[in-house]
Amino acid sequence: MSTASAHHPKLQHHFVSMDQQFDASKLGMWLFLITEILLFSGMFVAYTVYRVWHPEVFEALSGALDWRLGGVNTLVLLASSFTVAASIHHIQNDNRKGLVRNVILTIIFAGVFMFIKYLEYSGKFSHGVFPGEAYAPFGDHYGHYADVPYAPQFFSIYFVMTGIHGVHVLVGMGIFAWLAFRGARGDFSSEYYTPVELSGLYWHLVDIIWIFLFPLLYLI
Amino acid sequence: MRTLVGVFSGLIVLTILTVVTSRIDLGILNVPLALTIAIGKASLVVLFFMALKWDNRVNGIVLLLGVLFVSIFLIFTLFDTAFRGDLSNVDDTTIMDMEREMTGGDAAADHSEDGSAAAPADH
Amino acid sequence: MSVATATTEIPGKQVTYLNHEKSIKSWLLTLDHKRIGLLYMSTIVVVFLAAGILALLVRIELMSPGRTIVDAQTYNQFFSLHGILMVFLFIVPSVPAILGNFIMPIQLGAIDVAFPRLNLASYYIYMVGGVLVVAAMLLGQIDTGWTFYTPYSSRLGAPIIFMTLAIFIAGFSSILTGINFIVTIHKMRAPGLTWNRLPLFVWSIYATSIVQVLATPVIGITMLLLLLEKTLGIGIFDPALGGDPILFQHFFWFYSHPAVYIMILPAFGIISDLMGTFSRHEVMGYKFVALSSVAIAFLGFLVWGHHMFVSGQSAVSSIVFSLITYLIGIPTGVKVINWVGTMYKGSVSLKTPMLYALSFLFLFSIGGFTGVMLGVLGVDIHLHDTYFVVAHFHYVMMGGTVVALIGGLHYWWPKITGKMYNETAGRIACALIFIGFNVTFFTQFVLGTKGMPRRYYDYQPQYADLHALSTYGSWILAAGLFLVLFTFIHSLMRGAAAPSNPWGGASLEWTHTSSPPSPHNFDEQPIVTHGPYDYHHYYHGDGQSAEAELAPPSKA
Ligand SMILES: [Cu+2]
């Protein structure tokens, strides 16, 4: 990215250079990321407020979530973050095959994450553990949570937090499918890979949110 | 690439660490420890995967700004929720009750009438 | 420098952003920040008209006790929709989306904002939000006020779902505009345009955008949680389900207090530019005025609890929020003092925009002082939810932001349209607005201190005279606003062609572009060599051409 790229076909007319365009996009993306952080902050605040009010409930109910599934999902998401970072590393070295391979791996990891998420959700739904008013647990594993006060709040917060996070994962899968397509078509090079960089930043943020959700909901 | 692999391994180790420590009861340390590990993991992702370590300083400031305002949101809300009900002059007796006590006498007749209106006050 | 190039051509034949493409598609799908600004303007004017008519109806209903024209339920919907439209669809986007879009990139010496396509997308997202609001309106039943307090709102009928979605979506538009502007100001400045040479309007848009980016996501998640409370009963806010209604108020005001600064900060920027240009004097304490915007933006996040003094929140938080509320008076006072100081020893010319700026100074100061009063814990218990509060925020929002917006529109009108407006009509309209506004709302201060609660349909007869007076005021105010509209329409049809710099401004939109600007704003990349208020530069400096530019406009 130097003066040689001044006439790059991807340079929009209102920018002076590819560098300026890249920096601008990246700053825009970081600003977008903090809006995402603040969006999630509302749920973290709700979590903290209810946890401060009813610490024993939250401690007990974290046992209702399976830390093994949550743990595996954490590792899966970390792996996907790694493949994203690797894909950017590859395209910076003009390795388009490496880029596409890692992007596809990312989609697969995200799919695994969502599949495990699906198992968790359906396991709860089948035992009457729903968010909100529909909450009516039964069965061996969940039945004894039926009369715990504020248990509905815990599960509501759990479903809302992981649900919105899951939506972000799905959106990310869509974005990476599009990146894989464009990467395979040869749109990207070391001179222009802004969409890869920005999508990567987004994906890492989704990972970071999960890094906090996992211990807060499953472990403590 | 080597850095990336190193960071990835670090993240896995920390994940295992947080799971293992959560299995042991550390009393009040449970929550702070889990959060510390989470913050450590998040920092690794931010600095290396998101390459903020080598990036334009503005982007880092933007991130810190976001974190700062999340903390403000959280802390100032807790100023209320953690101290809810600290108004020492609020008690279960309503002003109407006090007036009745002072005037004495025909309280019984009044009470049955106002019973429903006074109810929300004592919670 | 390159000032003269465009103006030497015969007006009417020059290629401008208005006439270089004419199809409807070239307007609706434009990526030009100027045209997008005009798209916003047309929509926002319609919203303002609709919400203004609702306000007039509310005032007519309140003219006498009991039923005057509508029943209580309809009245409740009227004031709710007035508030919702005015806050979320009019005043939050108003100045940034219209003037910020049009003027700010030119003041930076940029061809466009950083992300033109995102800019257009923001507009259409805003439109989707608007359509949903209209849908919710037509379905009826929204009578929550603009604050949507739970548990009432979460138990309301289906239209509240549309309304929360609408605000969630309109919020996105606001966020995207904010991101776009911050990046534009960081990355698109012309060579030589250092942070210390930015016009104060740009500084204020910058501060506003930061607030937009940081605060708006929280109203998004609040509305989402409200939606889930309503549909699934997640029990976060509704006490019947174990939730906490005060927590909703925290969420709501974490956005909505900073949103007050989203509304007023851009107005500060307009006033700074007006004060400088029409006093022909460098804005006093430039750095203080610029940085006080940032200070206000920051402090604005630490005071939201002052809306909740009687909600039952803890005493600790009331005290903290009250103290920090006083602190906001400091940077605000810094601004007012510097504006007044700018006029000192300047040569003040009382053109229409300056009259609006002076109105602003008067009205906003009253709004600001009464704000400090409301921040006092003991006083607020007496005045909370009375007409005193209603009067206070109308002095800030209408007397502040709307007056500044209209002043700014007059100021930049020749640049935007290439036409002058009738100065006399402009001044009369300003006077009508000033008088009408004070009659309407100063009366409400009195009503409030006498104990008239806000949002009530009916009231005791002793309030009747003041209510009637307030309603008469609203008619004068409406007459003034319609005269503004008429003046502008008249100018579009009959107005004289505007020179490129009718007021003798020193920022780039006046010195380096024609009126109206060419499609790409500048004929060549401007290089900035002096500050935005160095008027002497155009008196004595290099500018032979500047002398000509400063000549008074031909009879308007
Ligand atoms: Cu406020």
mmCIF file with all atom_site columns, N, CA and C in Angstrom, chain C residues 46-101:
data_model
loop_
_atom_site.group_PDB
_atom_site.id
_atom_site.type_symbol
_atom_site.label_atom_id
_atom_site.label_alt_id
_atom_site.label_comp_id
_atom_site.label_asym_id
_atom_site.label_entity_id
_atom_site.label_seq_id
_atom_site.pdbx_PDB_ins_code
_atom_site.Cartn_x
_atom_site.Cartn_y
_atom_site.Cartn_z
_atom_site.occupancy
_atom_site.B_iso_or_equiv
_atom_site.pdbx_formal_charge
_atom_site.auth_seq_id
_atom_site.auth_comp_id
_atom_site.auth_asym_id
_atom_site.auth_atom_id
_atom_site.pdbx_PDB_model_num
ATOM 1   N N  . VAL C 1 46  ? -41.498 17.684 7.224  1.00 0.00 ? 46  VAL C N  1
ATOM 2   C CA . VAL C 1 46  ? -42.826 17.061 7.300  1.00 0.00 ? 46  VAL C CA 1
ATOM 3   C C  . VAL C 1 46  ? -43.091 16.551 8.717  1.00 0.00 ? 46  VAL C C  1
ATOM 4   N N  . VAL C 1 47  ? -42.088 15.891 9.303  1.00 0.00 ? 47  VAL C N  1
ATOM 5   C CA . VAL C 1 47  ? -42.251 15.388 10.672 1.00 0.00 ? 47  VAL C CA 1
ATOM 6   C C  . VAL C 1 47  ? -42.526 16.545 11.624 1.00 0.00 ? 47  VAL C C  1
ATOM 7   N N  . PHE C 1 48  ? -41.757 17.631 11.451 1.00 0.00 ? 48  PHE C N  1
ATOM 8   C CA . PHE C 1 48  ? -41.925 18.780 12.333 1.00 0.00 ? 48  PHE C CA 1
ATOM 9   C C  . PHE C 1 48  ? -43.325 19.364 12.203 1.00 0.00 ? 48  PHE C C  1
ATOM 10  N N  . LEU C 1 49  ? -43.807 19.428 10.986 1.00 0.00 ? 49  LEU C N  1
ATOM 11  C CA . LEU C 1 49  ? -45.161 19.938 10.761 1.00 0.00 ? 49  LEU C CA 1
ATOM 12  C C  . LEU C 1 49  ? -46.200 19.059 11.454 1.00 0.00 ? 49  LEU C C  1
ATOM 13  N N  . ALA C 1 50  ? -46.070 17.743 11.252 1.00 0.00 ? 50  ALA C N  1
ATOM 14  C CA . ALA C 1 50  ? -47.040 16.819 11.853 1.00 0.00 ? 50  ALA C CA 1
ATOM 15  C C  . ALA C 1 50  ? -47.006 16.936 13.370 1.00 0.00 ? 50  ALA C C  1
ATOM 16  N N  . ALA C 1 51  ? -45.791 16.883 13.937 1.00 0.00 ? 51  ALA C N  1
ATOM 17  C CA . ALA C 1 51  ? -45.674 16.937 15.397 1.00 0.00 ? 51  ALA C CA 1
ATOM 18  C C  . ALA C 1 51  ? -46.101 18.301 15.917 1.00 0.00 ? 51  ALA C C  1
ATOM 19  N N  . GLY C 1 52  ? -45.851 19.357 15.124 1.00 0.00 ? 52  GLY C N  1
ATOM 20  C CA . GLY C 1 52  ? -46.257 20.695 15.530 1.00 0.00 ? 52  GLY C CA 1
ATOM 21  C C  . GLY C 1 52  ? -47.772 20.826 15.559 1.00 0.00 ? 52  GLY C C  1
ATOM 22  N N  . ILE C 1 53  ? -48.431 20.250 14.560 1.00 0.00 ? 53  ILE C N  1
ATOM 23  C CA . ILE C 1 53  ? -49.897 20.300 14.545 1.00 0.00 ? 53  ILE C CA 1
ATOM 24  C C  . ILE C 1 53  ? -50.462 19.544 15.743 1.00 0.00 ? 53  ILE C C  1
ATOM 25  N N  . LEU C 1 54  ? -49.841 18.408 16.072 1.00 0.00 ? 54  LEU C N  1
ATOM 26  C CA . LEU C 1 54  ? -50.270 17.681 17.274 1.00 0.00 ? 54  LEU C CA 1
ATOM 27  C C  . LEU C 1 54  ? -50.138 18.563 18.506 1.00 0.00 ? 54  LEU C C  1
ATOM 28  N N  . ALA C 1 55  ? -49.027 19.327 18.567 1.00 0.00 ? 55  ALA C N  1
ATOM 29  C CA . ALA C 1 55  ? -48.822 20.208 19.717 1.00 0.00 ? 55  ALA C CA 1
ATOM 30  C C  . ALA C 1 55  ? -49.916 21.263 19.783 1.00 0.00 ? 55  ALA C C  1
ATOM 31  N N  . LEU C 1 56  ? -50.267 21.814 18.632 1.00 0.00 ? 56  LEU C N  1
ATOM 32  C CA . LEU C 1 56  ? -51.327 22.824 18.621 1.00 0.00 ? 56  LEU C CA 1
ATOM 33  C C  . LEU C 1 56  ? -52.640 22.225 19.110 1.00 0.00 ? 56  LEU C C  1
ATOM 34  N N  . LEU C 1 57  ? -52.918 20.994 18.684 1.00 0.00 ? 57  LEU C N  1
ATOM 35  C CA . LEU C 1 57  ? -54.153 20.333 19.124 1.00 0.00 ? 57  LEU C CA 1
ATOM 36  C C  . LEU C 1 57  ? -54.132 20.109 20.636 1.00 0.00 ? 57  LEU C C  1
ATOM 37  N N  . VAL C 1 58  ? -52.972 19.691 21.132 1.00 0.00 ? 58  VAL C N  1
ATOM 38  C CA . VAL C 1 58  ? -52.858 19.486 22.574 1.00 0.00 ? 58  VAL C CA 1
ATOM 39  C C  . VAL C 1 58  ? -53.138 20.795 23.307 1.00 0.00 ? 58  VAL C C  1
ATOM 40  N N  . ARG C 1 59  ? -52.548 21.884 22.785 1.00 0.00 ? 59  ARG C N  1
ATOM 41  C CA . ARG C 1 59  ? -52.754 23.192 23.424 1.00 0.00 ? 59  ARG C CA 1
ATOM 42  C C  . ARG C 1 59  ? -54.223 23.599 23.358 1.00 0.00 ? 59  ARG C C  1
ATOM 43  N N  . ILE C 1 60  ? -54.886 23.341 22.244 1.00 0.00 ? 60  ILE C N  1
ATOM 44  C CA . ILE C 1 60  ? -56.301 23.727 22.137 1.00 0.00 ? 60  ILE C CA 1
ATOM 45  C C  . ILE C 1 60  ? -57.127 22.921 23.148 1.00 0.00 ? 60  ILE C C  1
ATOM 46  N N  . GLU C 1 61  ? -56.816 21.650 23.267 1.00 0.00 ? 61  GLU C N  1
ATOM 47  C CA . GLU C 1 61  ? -57.554 20.829 24.230 1.00 0.00 ? 61  GLU C CA 1
ATOM 48  C C  . GLU C 1 61  ? -57.380 21.378 25.646 1.00 0.00 ? 61  GLU C C  1
ATOM 49  N N  . LEU C 1 62  ? -56.195 21.906 25.929 1.00 0.00 ? 62  LEU C N  1
ATOM 50  C CA . LEU C 1 62  ? -55.918 22.363 27.290 1.00 0.00 ? 62  LEU C CA 1
ATOM 51  C C  . LEU C 1 62  ? -56.401 23.789 27.546 1.00 0.00 ? 62  LEU C C  1
ATOM 52  N N  . MET C 1 63  ? -56.996 24.408 26.526 1.00 0.00 ? 63  MET C N  1
ATOM 53  C CA . MET C 1 63  ? -57.372 25.813 26.652 1.00 0.00 ? 63  MET C CA 1
ATOM 54  C C  . MET C 1 63  ? -58.349 26.024 27.809 1.00 0.00 ? 63  MET C C  1
ATOM 55  N N  . SER C 1 64  ? -59.220 25.046 28.021 1.00 0.00 ? 64  SER C N  1
ATOM 56  C CA . SER C 1 64  ? -60.154 25.177 29.142 1.00 0.00 ? 64  SER C CA 1
ATOM 57  C C  . SER C 1 64  ? -60.257 23.824 29.842 1.00 0.00 ? 64  SER C C  1
ATOM 58  N N  . PRO C 1 65  ? -60.661 23.839 31.101 1.00 0.00 ? 65  PRO C N  1
ATOM 59  C CA . PRO C 1 65  ? -60.772 22.569 31.832 1.00 0.00 ? 65  PRO C CA 1
ATOM 60  C C  . PRO C 1 65  ? -61.819 21.662 31.184 1.00 0.00 ? 65  PRO C C  1
ATOM 61  N N  . GLY C 1 66  ? -61.720 20.395 31.438 1.00 0.00 ? 66  GLY C N  1
ATOM 62  C CA . GLY C 1 66  ? -62.680 19.449 30.867 1.00 0.00 ? 66  GLY C CA 1
ATOM 63  C C  . GLY C 1 66  ? -62.424 19.238 29.390 1.00 0.00 ? 66  GLY C C  1
ATOM 64  N N  . ARG C 1 67  ? -63.396 18.630 28.740 1.00 0.00 ? 67  ARG C N  1
ATOM 65  C CA . ARG C 1 67  ? -63.235 18.344 27.332 1.00 0.00 ? 67  ARG C CA 1
ATOM 66  C C  . ARG C 1 67  ? -63.370 19.613 26.506 1.00 0.00 ? 67  ARG C C  1
ATOM 67  N N  . THR C 1 68  ? -62.416 19.848 25.620 1.00 0.00 ? 68  THR C N  1
ATOM 68  C CA . THR C 1 68  ? -62.523 20.989 24.717 1.00 0.00 ? 68  THR C CA 1
ATOM 69  C C  . THR C 1 68  ? -62.771 20.523 23.296 1.00 0.00 ? 68  THR C C  1
ATOM 70  N N  . ILE C 1 69  ? -61.868 19.661 22.774 1.00 0.00 ? 69  ILE C N  1
ATOM 71  C CA . ILE C 1 69  ? -62.125 19.133 21.427 1.00 0.00 ? 69  ILE C CA 1
ATOM 72  C C  . ILE C 1 69  ? -62.036 17.605 21.355 1.00 0.00 ? 69  ILE C C  1
ATOM 73  N N  . VAL C 1 70  ? -61.205 16.981 22.167 1.00 0.00 ? 70  VAL C N  1
ATOM 74  C CA . VAL C 1 70  ? -61.075 15.523 22.055 1.00 0.00 ? 70  VAL C CA 1
ATOM 75  C C  . VAL C 1 70  ? -61.233 14.881 23.432 1.00 0.00 ? 70  VAL C C  1
ATOM 76  N N  . ASP C 1 71  ? -61.437 13.560 23.449 1.00 0.00 ? 71  ASP C N  1
ATOM 77  C CA . ASP C 1 71  ? -61.552 12.875 24.737 1.00 0.00 ? 71  ASP C CA 1
ATOM 78  C C  . ASP C 1 71  ? -60.174 12.575 25.316 1.00 0.00 ? 71  ASP C C  1
ATOM 79  N N  . ALA C 1 72  ? -60.175 12.101 26.545 1.00 0.00 ? 72  ALA C N  1
ATOM 80  C CA . ALA C 1 72  ? -58.914 11.945 27.273 1.00 0.00 ? 72  ALA C CA 1
ATOM 81  C C  . ALA C 1 72  ? -57.964 10.972 26.577 1.00 0.00 ? 72  ALA C C  1
ATOM 82  N N  . GLN C 1 73  ? -58.517 9.863  26.085 1.00 0.00 ? 73  GLN C N  1
ATOM 83  C CA . GLN C 1 73  ? -57.669 8.850  25.453 1.00 0.00 ? 73  GLN C CA 1
ATOM 84  C C  . GLN C 1 73  ? -56.961 9.426  24.220 1.00 0.00 ? 73  GLN C C  1
ATOM 85  N N  . THR C 1 74  ? -57.719 10.157 23.404 1.00 0.00 ? 74  THR C N  1
ATOM 86  C CA . THR C 1 74  ? -57.133 10.776 22.212 1.00 0.00 ? 74  THR C CA 1
ATOM 87  C C  . THR C 1 74  ? -56.074 11.795 22.608 1.00 0.00 ? 74  THR C C  1
ATOM 88  N N  . TYR C 1 75  ? -56.399 12.574 23.638 1.00 0.00 ? 75  TYR C N  1
ATOM 89  C CA . TYR C 1 75  ? -55.446 13.578 24.118 1.00 0.00 ? 75  TYR C CA 1
ATOM 90  C C  . TYR C 1 75  ? -54.138 12.904 24.527 1.00 0.00 ? 75  TYR C C  1
ATOM 91  N N  . ASN C 1 76  ? -54.251 11.791 25.257 1.00 0.00 ? 76  ASN C N  1
ATOM 92  C CA . ASN C 1 76  ? -53.044 11.069 25.679 1.00 0.00 ? 76  ASN C CA 1
ATOM 93  C C  . ASN C 1 76  ? -52.218 10.634 24.476 1.00 0.00 ? 76  ASN C C  1
ATOM 94  N N  . GLN C 1 77  ? -52.906 10.180 23.436 1.00 0.00 ? 77  GLN C N  1
ATOM 95  C CA . GLN C 1 77  ? -52.175 9.763  22.238 1.00 0.00 ? 77  GLN C CA 1
ATOM 96  C C  . GLN C 1 77  ? -51.524 10.956 21.555 1.00 0.00 ? 77  GLN C C  1
ATOM 97  N N  . PHE C 1 78  ? -52.235 12.083 21.546 1.00 0.00 ? 78  PHE C N  1
ATOM 98  C CA . PHE C 1 78  ? -51.695 13.276 20.887 1.00 0.00 ? 78  PHE C CA 1
ATOM 99  C C  . PHE C 1 78  ? -50.377 13.708 21.524 1.00 0.00 ? 78  PHE C C  1
ATOM 100 N N  . PHE C 1 79  ? -50.368 13.829 22.858 1.00 0.00 ? 79  PHE C N  1
ATOM 101 C CA . PHE C 1 79  ? -49.119 14.334 23.444 1.00 0.00 ? 79  PHE C CA 1
ATOM 102 C C  . PHE C 1 79  ? -48.017 13.289 23.356 1.00 0.00 ? 79  PHE C C  1
ATOM 103 N N  . SER C 1 80  ? -48.403 11.990 23.397 1.00 0.00 ? 80  SER C N  1
ATOM 104 C CA . SER C 1 80  ? -47.369 10.955 23.254 1.00 0.00 ? 80  SER C CA 1
ATOM 105 C C  . SER C 1 80  ? -46.733 11.023 21.873 1.00 0.00 ? 80  SER C C  1
ATOM 106 N N  . LEU C 1 81  ? -47.578 11.116 20.855 1.00 0.00 ? 81  LEU C N  1
ATOM 107 C CA . LEU C 1 81  ? -47.042 11.135 19.495 1.00 0.00 ? 81  LEU C CA 1
ATOM 108 C C  . LEU C 1 81  ? -46.267 12.418 19.236 1.00 0.00 ? 81  LEU C C  1
ATOM 109 N N  . HIS C 1 82  ? -46.772 13.523 19.798 1.00 0.00 ? 82  HIS C N  1
ATOM 110 C CA . HIS C 1 82  ? -46.020 14.770 19.676 1.00 0.00 ? 82  HIS C CA 1
ATOM 111 C C  . HIS C 1 82  ? -44.600 14.564 20.209 1.00 0.00 ? 82  HIS C C  1
ATOM 112 N N  . GLY C 1 83  ? -44.503 13.970 21.396 1.00 0.00 ? 83  GLY C N  1
ATOM 113 C CA . GLY C 1 83  ? -43.188 13.768 22.003 1.00 0.00 ? 83  GLY C CA 1
ATOM 114 C C  . GLY C 1 83  ? -42.336 12.800 21.207 1.00 0.00 ? 83  GLY C C  1
ATOM 115 N N  . ILE C 1 84  ? -42.926 11.669 20.834 1.00 0.00 ? 84  ILE C N  1
ATOM 116 C CA . ILE C 1 84  ? -42.144 10.648 20.132 1.00 0.00 ? 84  ILE C CA 1
ATOM 117 C C  . ILE C 1 84  ? -41.637 11.180 18.792 1.00 0.00 ? 84  ILE C C  1
ATOM 118 N N  . LEU C 1 85  ? -42.520 11.820 18.038 1.00 0.00 ? 85  LEU C N  1
ATOM 119 C CA . LEU C 1 85  ? -42.106 12.359 16.735 1.00 0.00 ? 85  LEU C CA 1
ATOM 120 C C  . LEU C 1 85  ? -41.034 13.425 16.901 1.00 0.00 ? 85  LEU C C  1
ATOM 121 N N  . MET C 1 86  ? -41.289 14.358 17.815 1.00 0.00 ? 86  MET C N  1
ATOM 122 C CA . MET C 1 86  ? -40.360 15.463 17.985 1.00 0.00 ? 86  MET C CA 1
ATOM 123 C C  . MET C 1 86  ? -38.994 14.967 18.438 1.00 0.00 ? 86  MET C C  1
ATOM 124 N N  . VAL C 1 87  ? -38.970 14.051 19.401 1.00 0.00 ? 87  VAL C N  1
ATOM 125 C CA . VAL C 1 87  ? -37.684 13.621 19.943 1.00 0.00 ? 87  VAL C CA 1
ATOM 126 C C  . VAL C 1 87  ? -36.943 12.710 18.970 1.00 0.00 ? 87  VAL C C  1
ATOM 127 N N  . PHE C 1 88  ? -37.580 11.604 18.583 1.00 0.00 ? 88  PHE C N  1
ATOM 128 C CA . PHE C 1 88  ? -36.821 10.575 17.871 1.00 0.00 ? 88  PHE C CA 1
ATOM 129 C C  . PHE C 1 88  ? -36.716 10.830 16.378 1.00 0.00 ? 88  PHE C C  1
ATOM 130 N N  . LEU C 1 89  ? -37.711 11.469 15.804 1.00 0.00 ? 89  LEU C N  1
ATOM 131 C CA . LEU C 1 89  ? -37.667 11.636 14.349 1.00 0.00 ? 89  LEU C CA 1
ATOM 132 C C  . LEU C 1 89  ? -37.395 13.066 13.919 1.00 0.00 ? 89  LEU C C  1
ATOM 133 N N  . PHE C 1 90  ? -37.575 14.034 14.825 1.00 0.00 ? 90  PHE C N  1
ATOM 134 C CA . PHE C 1 90  ? -37.269 15.399 14.408 1.00 0.00 ? 90  PHE C CA 1
ATOM 135 C C  . PHE C 1 90  ? -35.970 15.902 15.015 1.00 0.00 ? 90  PHE C C  1
ATOM 136 N N  . ILE C 1 91  ? -35.945 16.052 16.340 1.00 0.00 ? 91  ILE C N  1
ATOM 137 C CA . ILE C 1 91  ? -34.873 16.874 16.888 1.00 0.00 ? 91  ILE C CA 1
ATOM 138 C C  . ILE C 1 91  ? -33.540 16.128 16.960 1.00 0.00 ? 91  ILE C C  1
ATOM 139 N N  . VAL C 1 92  ? -33.591 14.804 17.206 1.00 0.00 ? 92  VAL C N  1
ATOM 140 C CA . VAL C 1 92  ? -32.319 14.070 17.231 1.00 0.00 ? 92  VAL C CA 1
ATOM 141 C C  . VAL C 1 92  ? -31.617 14.136 15.869 1.00 0.00 ? 92  VAL C C  1
ATOM 142 N N  . PRO C 1 93  ? -32.304 13.814 14.785 1.00 0.00 ? 93  PRO C N  1
ATOM 143 C CA . PRO C 1 93  ? -31.596 13.919 13.501 1.00 0.00 ? 93  PRO C CA 1
ATOM 144 C C  . PRO C 1 93  ? -31.457 15.342 12.970 1.00 0.00 ? 93  PRO C C  1
ATOM 145 N N  . SER C 1 94  ? -32.302 16.284 13.441 1.00 0.00 ? 94  SER C N  1
ATOM 146 C CA . SER C 1 94  ? -32.432 17.560 12.718 1.00 0.00 ? 94  SER C CA 1
ATOM 147 C C  . SER C 1 94  ? -31.126 18.218 12.287 1.00 0.00 ? 94  SER C C  1
ATOM 148 N N  . VAL C 1 95  ? -30.407 18.806 13.236 1.00 0.00 ? 95  VAL C N  1
ATOM 149 C CA . VAL C 1 95  ? -29.238 19.591 12.834 1.00 0.00 ? 95  VAL C CA 1
ATOM 150 C C  . VAL C 1 95  ? -28.142 18.720 12.208 1.00 0.00 ? 95  VAL C C  1
ATOM 151 N N  . PRO C 1 96  ? -27.760 17.598 12.835 1.00 0.00 ? 96  PRO C N  1
ATOM 152 C CA . PRO C 1 96  ? -26.705 16.803 12.201 1.00 0.00 ? 96  PRO C CA 1
ATOM 153 C C  . PRO C 1 96  ? -27.089 16.320 10.802 1.00 0.00 ? 96  PRO C C  1
ATOM 154 N N  . ALA C 1 97  ? -28.310 15.811 10.668 1.00 0.00 ? 97  ALA C N  1
ATOM 155 C CA . ALA C 1 97  ? -28.652 15.192 9.390  1.00 0.00 ? 97  ALA C CA 1
ATOM 156 C C  . ALA C 1 97  ? -28.848 16.225 8.288  1.00 0.00 ? 97  ALA C C  1
ATOM 157 N N  . ILE C 1 98  ? -29.354 17.405 8.627  1.00 0.00 ? 98  ILE C N  1
ATOM 158 C CA . ILE C 1 98  ? -29.567 18.409 7.578  1.00 0.00 ? 98  ILE C CA 1
ATOM 159 C C  . ILE C 1 98  ? -28.302 19.233 7.373  1.00 0.00 ? 98  ILE C C  1
ATOM 160 N N  . LEU C 1 99  ? -27.963 20.038 8.398  1.00 0.00 ? 99  LEU C N  1
ATOM 161 C CA . LEU C 1 99  ? -26.840 20.956 8.213  1.00 0.00 ? 99  LEU C CA 1
ATOM 162 C C  . LEU C 1 99  ? -25.501 20.240 8.363  1.00 0.00 ? 99  LEU C C  1
ATOM 163 N N  . GLY C 1 100 ? -25.463 19.263 9.274  1.00 0.00 ? 100 GLY C N  1
ATOM 164 C CA . GLY C 1 100 ? -24.230 18.490 9.418  1.00 0.00 ? 100 GLY C CA 1
ATOM 165 C C  . GLY C 1 100 ? -23.875 17.824 8.107  1.00 0.00 ? 100 GLY C C  1
ATOM 166 N N  . ASN C 1 101 ? -24.862 17.232 7.470  1.00 0.00 ? 101 ASN C N  1
ATOM 167 C CA . ASN C 1 101 ? -24.620 16.569 6.196  1.00 0.00 ? 101 ASN C CA 1
ATOM 168 C C  . ASN C 1 101 ? -24.216 17.554 5.118  1.00 0.00 ? 101 ASN C C  1
#
